[in-house]
mmCIF file with all atom_site columns, C-alpha atoms in Angstrom:
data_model
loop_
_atom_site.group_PDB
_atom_site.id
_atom_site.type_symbol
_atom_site.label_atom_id
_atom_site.label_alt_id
_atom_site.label_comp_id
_atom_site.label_asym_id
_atom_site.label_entity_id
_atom_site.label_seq_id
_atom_site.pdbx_PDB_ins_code
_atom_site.Cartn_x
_atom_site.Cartn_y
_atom_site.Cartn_z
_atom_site.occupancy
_atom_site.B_iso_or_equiv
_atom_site.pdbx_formal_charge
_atom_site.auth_seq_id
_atom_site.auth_comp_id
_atom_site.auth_asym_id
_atom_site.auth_atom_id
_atom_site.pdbx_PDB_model_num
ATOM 1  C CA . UNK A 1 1  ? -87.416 30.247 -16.536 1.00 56.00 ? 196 UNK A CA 1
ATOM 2  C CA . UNK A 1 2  ? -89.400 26.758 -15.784 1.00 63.00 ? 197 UNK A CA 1
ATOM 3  C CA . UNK A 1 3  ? -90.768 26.327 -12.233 1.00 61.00 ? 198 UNK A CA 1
ATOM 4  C CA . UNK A 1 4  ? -92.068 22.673 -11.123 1.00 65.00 ? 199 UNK A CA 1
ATOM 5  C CA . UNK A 1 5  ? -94.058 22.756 -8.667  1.00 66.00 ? 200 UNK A CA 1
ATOM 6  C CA . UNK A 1 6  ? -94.772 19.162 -7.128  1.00 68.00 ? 201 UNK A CA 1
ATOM 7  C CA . UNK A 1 7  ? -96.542 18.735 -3.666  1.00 71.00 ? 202 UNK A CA 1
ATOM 8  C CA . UNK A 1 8  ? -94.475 17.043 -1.239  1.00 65.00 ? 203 UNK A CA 1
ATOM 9  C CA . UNK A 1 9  ? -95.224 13.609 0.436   1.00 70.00 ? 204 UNK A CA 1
ATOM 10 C CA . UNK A 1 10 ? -93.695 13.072 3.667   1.00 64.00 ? 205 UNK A CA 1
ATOM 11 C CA . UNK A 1 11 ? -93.957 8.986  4.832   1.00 69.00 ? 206 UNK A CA 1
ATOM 12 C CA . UNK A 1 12 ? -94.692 8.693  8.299   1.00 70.00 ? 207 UNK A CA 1
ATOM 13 C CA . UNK A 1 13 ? -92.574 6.031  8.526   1.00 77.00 ? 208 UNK A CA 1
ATOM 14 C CA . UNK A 1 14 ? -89.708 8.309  8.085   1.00 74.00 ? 209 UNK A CA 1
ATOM 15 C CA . UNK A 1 15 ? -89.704 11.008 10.022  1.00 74.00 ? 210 UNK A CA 1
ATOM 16 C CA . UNK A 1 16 ? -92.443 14.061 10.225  1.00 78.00 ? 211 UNK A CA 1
ATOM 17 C CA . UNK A 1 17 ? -94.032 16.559 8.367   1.00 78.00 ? 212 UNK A CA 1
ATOM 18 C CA . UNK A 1 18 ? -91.657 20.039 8.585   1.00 77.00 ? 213 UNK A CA 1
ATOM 19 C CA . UNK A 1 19 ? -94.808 21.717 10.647  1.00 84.00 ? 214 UNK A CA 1
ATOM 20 C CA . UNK A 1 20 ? -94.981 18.701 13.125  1.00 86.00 ? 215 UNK A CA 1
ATOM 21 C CA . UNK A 1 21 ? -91.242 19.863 14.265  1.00 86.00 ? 216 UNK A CA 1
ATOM 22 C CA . UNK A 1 22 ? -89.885 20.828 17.132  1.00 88.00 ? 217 UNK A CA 1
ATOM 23 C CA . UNK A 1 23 ? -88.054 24.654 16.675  1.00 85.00 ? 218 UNK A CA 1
ATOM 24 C CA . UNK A 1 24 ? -84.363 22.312 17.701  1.00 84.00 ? 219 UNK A CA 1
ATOM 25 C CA . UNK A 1 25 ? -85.270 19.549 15.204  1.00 85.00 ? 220 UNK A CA 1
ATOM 26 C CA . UNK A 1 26 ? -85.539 22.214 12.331  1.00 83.00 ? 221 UNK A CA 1
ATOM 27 C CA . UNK A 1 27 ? -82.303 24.304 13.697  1.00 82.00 ? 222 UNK A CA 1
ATOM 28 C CA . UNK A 1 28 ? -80.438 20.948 13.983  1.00 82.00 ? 223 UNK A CA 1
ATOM 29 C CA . UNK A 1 29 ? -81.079 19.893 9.956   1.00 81.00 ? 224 UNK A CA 1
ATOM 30 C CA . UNK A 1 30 ? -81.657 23.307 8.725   1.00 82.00 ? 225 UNK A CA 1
ATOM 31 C CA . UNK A 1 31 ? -80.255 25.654 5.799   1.00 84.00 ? 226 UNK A CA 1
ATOM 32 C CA . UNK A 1 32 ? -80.511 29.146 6.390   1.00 87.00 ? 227 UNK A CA 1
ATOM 33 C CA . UNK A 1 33 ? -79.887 31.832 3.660   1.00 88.00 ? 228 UNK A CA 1
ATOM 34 C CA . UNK A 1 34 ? -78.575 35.176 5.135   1.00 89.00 ? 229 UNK A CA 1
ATOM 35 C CA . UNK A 1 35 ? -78.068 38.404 3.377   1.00 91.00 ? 230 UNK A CA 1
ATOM 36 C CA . UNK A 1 36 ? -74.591 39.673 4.623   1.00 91.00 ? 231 UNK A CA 1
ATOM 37 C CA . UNK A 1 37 ? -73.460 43.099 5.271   1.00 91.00 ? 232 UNK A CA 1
ATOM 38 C CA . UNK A 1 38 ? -70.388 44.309 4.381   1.00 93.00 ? 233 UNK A CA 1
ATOM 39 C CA . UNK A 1 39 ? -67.571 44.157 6.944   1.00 93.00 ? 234 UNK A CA 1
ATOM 40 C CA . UNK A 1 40 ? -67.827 41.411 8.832   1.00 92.00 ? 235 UNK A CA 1
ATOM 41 C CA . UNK A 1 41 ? -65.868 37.957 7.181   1.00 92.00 ? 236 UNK A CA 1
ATOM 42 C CA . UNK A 1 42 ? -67.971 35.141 5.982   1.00 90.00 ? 237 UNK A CA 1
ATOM 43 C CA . UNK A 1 43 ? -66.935 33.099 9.180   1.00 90.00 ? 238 UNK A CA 1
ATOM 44 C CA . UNK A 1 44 ? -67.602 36.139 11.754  1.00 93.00 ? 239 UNK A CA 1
ATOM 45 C CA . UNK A 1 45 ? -71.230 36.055 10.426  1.00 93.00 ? 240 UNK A CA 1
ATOM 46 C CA . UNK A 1 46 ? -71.603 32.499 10.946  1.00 91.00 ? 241 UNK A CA 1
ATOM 47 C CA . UNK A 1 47 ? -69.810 32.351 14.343  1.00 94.00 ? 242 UNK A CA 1
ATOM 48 C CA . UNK A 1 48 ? -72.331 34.950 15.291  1.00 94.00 ? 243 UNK A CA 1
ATOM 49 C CA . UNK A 1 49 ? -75.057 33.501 14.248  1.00 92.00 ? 244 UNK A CA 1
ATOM 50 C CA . UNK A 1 50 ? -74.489 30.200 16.173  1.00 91.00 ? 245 UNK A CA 1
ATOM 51 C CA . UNK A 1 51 ? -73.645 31.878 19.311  1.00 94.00 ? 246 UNK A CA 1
ATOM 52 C CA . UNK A 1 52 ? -76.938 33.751 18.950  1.00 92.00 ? 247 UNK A CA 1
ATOM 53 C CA . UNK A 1 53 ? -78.592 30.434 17.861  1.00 88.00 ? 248 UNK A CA 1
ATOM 54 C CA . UNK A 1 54 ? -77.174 28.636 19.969  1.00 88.00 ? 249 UNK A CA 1
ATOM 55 C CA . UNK A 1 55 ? -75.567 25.857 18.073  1.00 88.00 ? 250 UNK A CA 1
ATOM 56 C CA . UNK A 1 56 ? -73.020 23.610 18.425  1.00 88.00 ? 251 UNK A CA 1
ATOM 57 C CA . UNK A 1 57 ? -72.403 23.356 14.840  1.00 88.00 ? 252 UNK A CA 1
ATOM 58 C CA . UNK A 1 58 ? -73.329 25.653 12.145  1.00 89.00 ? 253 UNK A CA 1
ATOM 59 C CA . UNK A 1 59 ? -71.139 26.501 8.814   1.00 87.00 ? 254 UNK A CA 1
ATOM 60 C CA . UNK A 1 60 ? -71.434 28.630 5.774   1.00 85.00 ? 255 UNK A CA 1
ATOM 61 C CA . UNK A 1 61 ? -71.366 27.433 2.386   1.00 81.00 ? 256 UNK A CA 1
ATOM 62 C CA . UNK A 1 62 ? -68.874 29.498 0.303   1.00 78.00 ? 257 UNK A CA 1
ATOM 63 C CA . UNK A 1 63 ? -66.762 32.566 1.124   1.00 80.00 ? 258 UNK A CA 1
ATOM 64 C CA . UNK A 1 64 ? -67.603 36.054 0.441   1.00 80.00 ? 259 UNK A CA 1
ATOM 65 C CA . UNK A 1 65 ? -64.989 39.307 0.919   1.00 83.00 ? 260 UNK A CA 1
ATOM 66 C CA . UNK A 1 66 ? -65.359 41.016 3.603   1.00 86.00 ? 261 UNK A CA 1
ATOM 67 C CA . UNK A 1 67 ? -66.790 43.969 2.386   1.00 86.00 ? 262 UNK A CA 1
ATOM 68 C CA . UNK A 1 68 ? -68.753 42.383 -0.541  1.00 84.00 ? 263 UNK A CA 1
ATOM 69 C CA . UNK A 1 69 ? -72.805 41.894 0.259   1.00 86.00 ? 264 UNK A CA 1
ATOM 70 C CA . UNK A 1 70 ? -74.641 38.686 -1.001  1.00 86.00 ? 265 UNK A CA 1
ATOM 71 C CA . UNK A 1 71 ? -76.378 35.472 -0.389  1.00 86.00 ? 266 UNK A CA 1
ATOM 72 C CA . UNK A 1 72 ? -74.661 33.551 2.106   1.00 88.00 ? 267 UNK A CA 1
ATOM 73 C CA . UNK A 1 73 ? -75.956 30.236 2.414   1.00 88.00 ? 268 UNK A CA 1
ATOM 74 C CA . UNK A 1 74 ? -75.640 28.882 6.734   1.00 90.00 ? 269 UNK A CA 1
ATOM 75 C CA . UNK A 1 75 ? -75.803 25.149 7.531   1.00 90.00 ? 270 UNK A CA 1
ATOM 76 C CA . UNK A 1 76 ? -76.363 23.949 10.558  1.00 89.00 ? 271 UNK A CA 1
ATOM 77 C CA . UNK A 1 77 ? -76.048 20.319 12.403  1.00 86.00 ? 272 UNK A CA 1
ATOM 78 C CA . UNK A 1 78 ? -76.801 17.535 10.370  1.00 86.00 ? 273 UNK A CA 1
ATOM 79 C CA . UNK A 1 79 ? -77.034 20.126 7.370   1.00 83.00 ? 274 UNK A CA 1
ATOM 80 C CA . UNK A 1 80 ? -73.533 20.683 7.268   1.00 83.00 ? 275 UNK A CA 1
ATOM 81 C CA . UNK A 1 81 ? -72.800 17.308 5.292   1.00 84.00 ? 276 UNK A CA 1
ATOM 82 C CA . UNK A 1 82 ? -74.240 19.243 2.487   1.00 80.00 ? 277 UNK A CA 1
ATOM 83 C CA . UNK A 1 83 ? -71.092 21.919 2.369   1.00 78.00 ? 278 UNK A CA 1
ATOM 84 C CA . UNK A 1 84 ? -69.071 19.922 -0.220  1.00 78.00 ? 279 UNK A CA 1
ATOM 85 C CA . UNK A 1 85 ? -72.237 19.776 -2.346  1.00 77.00 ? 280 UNK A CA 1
ATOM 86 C CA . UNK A 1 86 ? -72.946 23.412 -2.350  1.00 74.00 ? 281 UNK A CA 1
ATOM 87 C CA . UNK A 1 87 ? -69.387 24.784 -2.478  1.00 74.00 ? 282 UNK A CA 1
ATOM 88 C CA . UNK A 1 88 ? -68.662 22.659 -5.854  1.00 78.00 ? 283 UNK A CA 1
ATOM 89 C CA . UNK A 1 89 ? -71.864 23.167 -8.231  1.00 74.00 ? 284 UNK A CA 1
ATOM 90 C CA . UNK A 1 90 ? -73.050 26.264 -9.622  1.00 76.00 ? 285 UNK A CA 1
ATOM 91 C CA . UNK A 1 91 ? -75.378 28.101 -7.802  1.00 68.00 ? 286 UNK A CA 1
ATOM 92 C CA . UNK A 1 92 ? -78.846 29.661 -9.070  1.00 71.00 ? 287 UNK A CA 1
ATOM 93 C CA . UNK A 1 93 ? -81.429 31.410 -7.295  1.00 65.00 ? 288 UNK A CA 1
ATOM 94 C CA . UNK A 1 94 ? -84.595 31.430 -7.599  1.00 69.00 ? 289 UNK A CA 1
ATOM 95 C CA . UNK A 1 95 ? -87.382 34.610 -6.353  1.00 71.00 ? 290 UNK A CA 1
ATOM 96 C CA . UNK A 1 96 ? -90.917 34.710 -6.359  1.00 78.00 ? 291 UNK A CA 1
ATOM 97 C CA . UNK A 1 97 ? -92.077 38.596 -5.652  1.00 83.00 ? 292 UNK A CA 1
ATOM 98 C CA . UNK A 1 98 ? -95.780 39.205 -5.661  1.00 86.00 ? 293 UNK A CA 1
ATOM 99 C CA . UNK A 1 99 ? -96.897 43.146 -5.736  1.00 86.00 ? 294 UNK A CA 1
#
């Protein structure tokens, strides 16, 4: 495995640094990575989670069985342009765990 690490540079010309942000700014462009339960469909767990959000739009990014547990990437507001992107490439995740 190769991790890059690269600081990131944020122009203020463009927008803000991701601490500067309002808690709606980050909700409205953001990508949230839920572990699902079984039972509940793919879509019931992101229908909940924008109700509890309170979102008017908020997506998931691939389909998992109801009963089958896993990484279920949510996107929400302008995020959601992202879904074609992450339902067509391969997908690879990445942990850090520190004992």
């Amino acid at each position: 495995m190769i991790v890059l690490e690269k600081k990131p540079e944020t122009s203020s010309t463009h927008g803000c640094k991701p601490e500067d942000r309002t808690i709606e700014q980050l909700l409205n462009a953001g990508f949230i990575l839920l572990d699902k339960a079984p039972g509940p469909s793919s879509h019931q767990v992101s229908a909940w989670a924008r109700d509890f959000m309170g979102l008017e739009k908020l997506g998931h990014g691939g389909t998992l069985d109801p009963f089958a547990t896993g990484v279920l990437p949510l996107l929400a507001g302008k995020a959601m342009r992202l879904t074609g992107s992450i339902l067509t490439h391969d997908k690879s995740y990445l942990a850090v765990l520190k004992f």
